Coordinates of C-alpha atoms and ligand atoms in Angstrom, one line a residue:
M254 CA 28.6 -52.9 77.1
R255 CA 29.3 -56.2 76.1
I256 CA 33.1 -57.4 75.9
L257 CA 35.3 -60.2 74.9
V258 CA 38.1 -61.0 76.3
T259 CA 40.5 -63.5 74.8
G260 CA 43.2 -65.4 76.6
G261 CA 41.4 -64.0 79.9
A262 CA 42.0 -66.6 81.7
G263 CA 46.2 -66.1 81.9
F264 CA 47.9 -63.4 83.8
I265 CA 47.1 -60.3 82.3
G266 CA 43.8 -61.0 80.3
S267 CA 42.3 -62.6 83.8
H268 CA 43.2 -59.2 85.7
F269 CA 42.0 -57.5 83.1
V270 CA 38.3 -59.5 83.5
R271 CA 38.1 -59.1 87.2
S272 CA 39.1 -55.7 87.2
Y273 CA 36.5 -54.5 85.1
A274 CA 33.6 -57.5 85.2
D275 CA 31.1 -55.4 86.9
A276 CA 31.2 -52.5 84.7
A277 CA 30.4 -54.5 81.3
E278 CA 29.0 -58.1 80.4
T279 CA 32.1 -60.3 79.9
T280 CA 32.7 -63.4 77.7
V281 CA 36.1 -64.7 78.2
L282 CA 37.2 -67.2 75.3
D283 CA 40.5 -68.9 76.6
K284 CA 41.9 -72.0 75.2
L285 CA 43.0 -73.5 78.9
T286 CA 46.7 -73.9 77.9
Y287 CA 49.2 -74.3 80.7
A288 CA 49.3 -70.6 81.8
G289 CA 45.2 -70.3 81.1
N290 CA 43.7 -71.5 84.6
R291 CA 40.3 -71.0 85.6
A292 CA 40.9 -70.2 89.0
N293 CA 42.4 -66.9 87.9
L294 CA 38.5 -66.0 87.4
A295 CA 37.1 -68.0 90.4
P296 CA 36.9 -64.0 92.2
V297 CA 34.2 -63.3 89.0
Q298 CA 33.1 -66.4 88.3
D299 CA 29.3 -65.8 88.4
R300 CA 29.6 -62.5 86.2
I301 CA 31.1 -64.1 83.2
T302 CA 30.5 -66.3 80.4
F303 CA 33.5 -68.8 80.0
V304 CA 34.2 -70.4 76.6
L305 CA 36.6 -73.2 76.4
G306 CA 38.0 -72.4 72.6
D307 CA 40.8 -71.5 70.6
I308 CA 41.5 -68.0 68.4
C309 CA 42.5 -70.3 65.6
D310 CA 38.5 -71.6 65.6
A311 CA 37.0 -69.6 63.1
E312 CA 33.8 -72.0 63.2
L313 CA 33.4 -71.3 66.7
L314 CA 34.4 -67.7 66.1
G315 CA 31.8 -67.2 64.0
K316 CA 29.3 -67.8 66.8
V317 CA 31.0 -66.1 69.6
V318 CA 32.0 -62.9 68.5
P319 CA 28.8 -61.1 67.5
G320 CA 26.9 -59.2 69.7
H321 CA 30.2 -57.7 71.8
D322 CA 30.8 -53.8 71.3
L323 CA 34.2 -54.6 72.6
V324 CA 36.8 -57.4 71.9
V325 CA 40.3 -57.3 73.9
N326 CA 42.9 -60.2 72.7
F327 CA 45.5 -61.5 75.4
A328 CA 45.3 -64.9 74.0
A329 CA 48.8 -66.0 72.9
E330 CA 51.8 -68.2 73.7
S331 CA 53.7 -65.9 76.1
H332 CA 57.0 -67.1 77.4
V333 CA 60.1 -66.4 75.8
D334 CA 61.9 -69.6 76.8
R335 CA 59.1 -71.9 75.8
S336 CA 59.4 -70.4 72.0
I337 CA 63.2 -70.9 71.9
T338 CA 62.8 -75.0 72.4
A339 CA 59.3 -74.7 70.4
A340 CA 58.0 -72.1 68.2
G341 CA 55.3 -73.5 66.2
E342 CA 52.5 -72.9 69.0
F343 CA 53.7 -69.4 69.2
V344 CA 52.9 -68.8 65.4
R345 CA 49.8 -70.1 65.5
S346 CA 48.1 -68.8 68.6
N347 CA 50.0 -65.5 67.8
V348 CA 49.8 -65.2 64.3
L349 CA 47.1 -67.2 62.7
G350 CA 44.9 -66.5 65.7
V351 CA 45.0 -63.2 65.7
E352 CA 44.2 -62.8 61.8
T353 CA 41.7 -65.9 62.7
L354 CA 39.9 -63.7 65.5
L355 CA 40.2 -60.1 63.8
R356 CA 38.8 -62.0 60.9
A357 CA 35.8 -62.5 62.7
C358 CA 35.6 -59.2 64.3
L359 CA 35.1 -58.2 60.7
D360 CA 32.3 -60.4 59.7
A361 CA 30.8 -59.7 63.0
G362 CA 31.2 -55.9 62.2
T363 CA 32.6 -55.4 66.2
P364 CA 32.7 -51.8 66.7
R365 CA 36.0 -51.6 68.4
I366 CA 38.9 -54.3 68.9
V367 CA 42.0 -54.1 71.5
H368 CA 45.3 -56.4 70.7
V369 CA 47.5 -56.5 73.5
S370 CA 51.2 -56.9 72.2
T371 CA 54.9 -56.4 73.7
D372 CA 57.7 -54.0 73.5
E373 CA 59.9 -57.3 72.4
V374 CA 58.8 -56.7 69.0
Y375 CA 61.4 -54.1 68.5
G376 CA 64.4 -55.9 69.9
S377 CA 67.1 -54.8 71.5
I378 CA 68.1 -50.9 72.7
D379 CA 71.0 -50.0 74.6
T380 CA 69.9 -46.8 75.2
G381 CA 67.2 -44.3 74.6
S382 CA 63.5 -45.6 74.1
W383 CA 61.1 -46.3 71.1
D384 CA 58.5 -45.1 70.1
E385 CA 55.7 -46.3 67.8
T386 CA 57.2 -45.3 64.8
A387 CA 60.7 -47.6 65.3
P388 CA 60.9 -50.1 63.2
L389 CA 60.1 -53.9 64.4
S390 CA 63.1 -55.9 64.8
P391 CA 62.2 -59.1 66.8
N392 CA 64.9 -61.3 67.9
S393 CA 63.0 -64.5 69.7
P394 CA 60.6 -66.6 67.7
Y395 CA 58.0 -65.5 70.5
A396 CA 58.4 -61.5 69.8
A397 CA 58.6 -62.3 66.0
A398 CA 55.3 -63.8 66.3
K399 CA 54.0 -60.9 68.4
A400 CA 55.2 -58.9 65.8
G401 CA 53.5 -60.9 63.0
G402 CA 50.4 -60.7 64.9
D403 CA 50.7 -56.7 65.5
L404 CA 51.0 -56.3 61.6
I405 CA 48.3 -58.3 60.7
A406 CA 46.4 -56.0 62.9
L407 CA 47.6 -53.0 61.4
A408 CA 47.2 -54.3 58.2
Y409 CA 43.5 -55.1 58.9
A410 CA 42.9 -51.4 60.5
R411 CA 44.3 -50.0 56.8
T412 CA 42.9 -52.6 54.6
H413 CA 39.5 -53.0 56.2
H414 CA 39.1 -50.2 58.3
L415 CA 39.0 -52.7 60.9
P416 CA 38.5 -50.3 64.2
V417 CA 41.6 -52.2 66.2
S418 CA 44.0 -50.3 68.3
I419 CA 47.7 -51.6 69.3
T420 CA 49.2 -51.6 72.8
R421 CA 52.9 -52.6 73.4
C422 CA 54.1 -53.1 76.8
G423 CA 57.0 -53.8 79.1
N424 CA 57.4 -56.2 81.5
N425 CA 54.6 -57.1 83.7
Y426 CA 54.3 -58.2 87.3
G427 CA 51.6 -58.7 89.9
P428 CA 49.4 -61.7 91.4
Y429 CA 48.4 -64.5 89.4
Q430 CA 51.3 -64.6 87.0
Y431 CA 52.9 -67.9 85.7
P432 CA 55.7 -69.3 88.0
E433 CA 57.7 -69.7 85.0
K434 CA 58.5 -66.2 84.5
V435 CA 61.0 -64.3 86.7
I436 CA 59.0 -62.3 89.7
P437 CA 56.9 -65.7 90.2
L438 CA 59.6 -67.9 89.8
F439 CA 61.9 -66.3 92.2
V440 CA 59.6 -65.5 94.7
T441 CA 58.2 -69.1 94.9
R442 CA 61.3 -70.6 94.6
L443 CA 62.5 -68.5 97.4
L444 CA 59.9 -69.1 99.5
D445 CA 60.2 -73.2 99.3
G446 CA 63.6 -72.3 100.9
R447 CA 65.3 -73.6 97.3
N448 CA 67.9 -71.7 95.1
V449 CA 66.9 -69.3 91.6
P450 CA 68.4 -69.2 88.5
L451 CA 70.0 -66.4 87.3
Y452 CA 70.8 -66.0 83.4
G453 CA 74.4 -64.9 82.2
D454 CA 76.1 -61.8 83.7
G455 CA 72.5 -60.4 85.1
G456 CA 73.0 -57.2 83.5
N457 CA 69.6 -57.6 81.3
V458 CA 67.7 -54.8 82.4
R459 CA 63.7 -54.7 81.9
D460 CA 61.4 -52.5 82.8
W461 CA 58.5 -53.2 85.0
I462 CA 54.7 -52.5 85.4
H463 CA 52.1 -53.6 87.9
V464 CA 49.6 -55.3 85.7
D465 CA 46.9 -53.2 86.9
D466 CA 48.4 -49.9 85.4
H467 CA 48.8 -51.8 81.9
C468 CA 45.2 -53.1 82.7
R469 CA 44.1 -49.6 82.7
A470 CA 46.1 -48.5 79.7
V471 CA 44.2 -51.2 77.8
R472 CA 40.8 -50.2 78.7
L473 CA 42.0 -46.6 78.2
V474 CA 42.9 -47.1 74.7
A475 CA 39.6 -49.5 74.5
E476 CA 37.7 -46.2 75.6
R477 CA 39.6 -43.3 73.6
G478 CA 42.0 -44.8 71.8
E479 CA 42.4 -44.3 67.8
P480 CA 41.9 -47.3 65.4
G481 CA 45.0 -48.5 63.5
E482 CA 47.4 -47.1 66.0
V483 CA 49.7 -48.2 68.3
Y484 CA 50.3 -47.3 72.1
H485 CA 53.5 -47.5 74.4
V486 CA 52.3 -48.8 77.5
A487 CA 56.2 -48.2 79.4
G488 CA 57.0 -49.7 83.2
T489 CA 57.9 -47.5 85.7
T490 CA 61.1 -49.1 87.0
E491 CA 63.9 -50.0 84.9
L492 CA 66.3 -52.6 86.5
T493 CA 69.1 -54.9 85.9
N494 CA 67.9 -58.7 86.4
L495 CA 70.9 -58.5 89.0
E496 CA 69.1 -55.7 90.7
L497 CA 65.8 -57.4 90.5
T498 CA 67.2 -60.3 92.3
A499 CA 68.4 -58.2 95.1
R500 CA 64.8 -56.8 95.8
L501 CA 63.7 -60.2 95.7
L502 CA 66.2 -61.9 97.8
A503 CA 65.7 -58.8 100.4
A504 CA 62.3 -59.2 100.3
L505 CA 62.1 -62.4 101.3
G506 CA 64.7 -62.4 103.8
A507 CA 67.5 -64.6 101.6
D508 CA 70.7 -64.1 100.7
W509 CA 73.2 -64.7 97.3
R510 CA 73.6 -68.1 98.4
R511 CA 70.7 -69.0 96.7
V512 CA 71.4 -67.7 93.4
E513 CA 72.6 -70.1 91.1
R514 CA 74.4 -68.5 87.8
V515 CA 73.3 -70.0 84.7
P516 CA 74.0 -70.1 80.9
D517 CA 72.1 -66.7 79.1
R518 CA 68.9 -67.6 77.6
K519 CA 69.6 -68.0 73.9
G520 CA 69.5 -64.7 72.1
H521 CA 68.8 -62.7 74.9
D522 CA 67.6 -59.1 74.1
R523 CA 69.8 -56.6 76.6
R524 CA 67.3 -54.0 77.3
Y525 CA 64.0 -52.9 76.1
S526 CA 62.5 -49.3 76.7
L527 CA 59.2 -47.4 75.2
A528 CA 58.3 -44.0 75.3
D529 CA 54.7 -44.2 76.2
G530 CA 53.7 -40.0 75.2
R531 CA 50.9 -40.9 73.1
L532 CA 49.5 -43.0 76.2
R533 CA 49.7 -40.1 78.4
A534 CA 48.6 -37.4 76.0
L535 CA 44.8 -39.7 76.5
G536 CA 45.4 -39.1 80.1
Y537 CA 47.4 -41.9 81.3
A538 CA 49.8 -42.0 84.3
P539 CA 50.9 -45.3 86.0
R540 CA 49.5 -45.3 89.6
I541 CA 51.5 -48.0 91.2
P542 CA 55.1 -47.6 92.5
F543 CA 57.5 -50.5 91.7
E544 CA 58.2 -50.9 95.6
R545 CA 55.1 -51.4 96.6
G546 CA 53.8 -53.1 94.2
L547 CA 56.6 -55.6 94.2
A548 CA 56.0 -55.7 98.4
E549 CA 52.2 -56.7 97.8
T550 CA 53.0 -59.0 94.7
V551 CA 55.6 -61.2 97.2
R552 CA 52.9 -61.0 100.2
W553 CA 50.1 -62.5 97.5
Y554 CA 52.3 -65.4 96.4
A555 CA 53.6 -66.0 100.3
T556 CA 49.7 -66.5 101.1
H557 CA 48.4 -68.4 97.9
R558 CA 50.2 -71.2 97.9
S559 CA 46.9 -73.8 97.1
W560 CA 47.2 -71.1 94.1
W561 CA 50.6 -71.6 92.6
E562 CA 51.5 -75.1 94.0
P563 CA 49.2 -77.4 92.2
L564 CA 51.2 -76.1 88.9
P565 CA 53.7 -78.0 87.1
E566 CA 57.1 -76.7 87.3
R567 CA 58.1 -75.8 83.6
V568 CA 61.6 -74.2 84.2
P569 CA 64.7 -76.3 85.0
Ligands
NAD140 P1 49.9 -65.8 79.7 O1 50.6 -66.7 79.0 O2 49.7 -65.7 81.2 O3 48.4 -66.0 79.4 C1 48.1 -66.4 77.6 C2 46.4 -66.7 77.6 O4 46.0 -67.1 76.7 C3 46.2 -68.1 78.6 O5 45.1 -68.1 79.4 C4 46.3 -68.9 77.2 O6 45.5 -70.4 77.7 C5 45.3 -68.4 76.3 N1 45.7 -68.6 75.0 C6 47.1 -69.2 74.1 N2 47.0 -69.6 73.2 C7 45.3 -69.3 72.9 C8 44.5 -69.7 71.7 N3 45.3 -70.3 71.1 N4 43.3 -69.4 71.9 C9 42.8 -69.1 73.0 N5 43.4 -68.7 74.4 C10 44.5 -69.0 74.3 O7 49.9 -64.2 79.2 P2 50.1 -63.0 79.8 O8 51.4 -62.6 80.6 O9 48.9 -62.9 80.3 O10 49.9 -62.4 78.3 C11 49.1 -61.5 77.6 C12 49.6 -61.0 76.6 O11 50.0 -59.9 77.2 C13 50.0 -61.9 75.4 O12 49.2 -61.5 74.2 C14 51.5 -61.3 75.5 O13 52.4 -61.1 74.4 C15 51.5 -59.5 76.2 N6 52.8 -59.2 77.1 C16 52.3 -60.0 78.2 C17 53.5 -59.0 78.9 C18 54.1 -59.8 80.3 O14 55.1 -58.7 81.0 N7 53.4 -61.0 80.7 C19 54.0 -57.7 78.6 C20 53.6 -57.2 77.2 C21 52.8 -57.9 76.6

């Protein structure tokens, strides 16, 4: 079995590679943007082939993609805040990149492809949960670009019978996440005795999932999912940002004096929520309770300063 993992040096992609590198011959193709980090692959570096490259580079993909039994695409610009200030790279990597990669898979006759996406493509939902047939209604440039990539993937499945499935997941947390996203940002700042910025009224709700559960879901969809279908990977714990902040403060022995209220993110979606019945019908169930996963994650950042301290700070 030969697997190509695009975006495999990022947070989720590298977890996938570290988890499954022993089970398959693995190639990682990654552009190493600010979010990509070879150190994320250090534990498996002797067991994988790393290719520095861009999923928008058709010529390179024409050489790299053939011969793989499975392609899993994690490559994307992934931070909503950055898409608000500069969306161009998001459109390039998350839409054009997906199309270029899928075209290469089509040309190579790749037997199985999973394209990794997000709950944010649906917009915001006050109550209830989306199922896989809900209309796409993205609000941020990040979500709009991800929706564009998803639609290209579905079009390739429909038009060319490309065996691609899509996974859409809620908010991930875990080790090796770039400290621009809220959990590692707050944890690393609190570890340094600094204040943390809380958007708006703190009432935005996110459904959290440990990165390991997400990666098991992606693997299951690769093995047992239907081509042309979308699979939701729901989180295990819905929390407002205020509730999340309270847990992080408690975990790090800090109090609310460390929290600075900052103006809300532009267009900030209030709540996301996925119904994951289709994935559960394949036998999936999350394994990592939020309390345990969060405690382990906090411990990881506390004991891995050498991983995050050199990373440039990218948030105010
Ligand atoms: P990340 O930003 O940590 O990693 C993205 C990786 O993709 C980086 O290694 C980067 O160098 C690489 N990359 C970016 N553009 C590229 C390009 N054009 N060619 C090749 N490589 C490129 O992101 P993440 O949090 O690991 O997210 C991975 C995927 O999962 C993304 O598609 C994201 O939309 C999706 N997702 C993330 C979450 C989350 O909570 N983080 C939730 C649901 C879905």
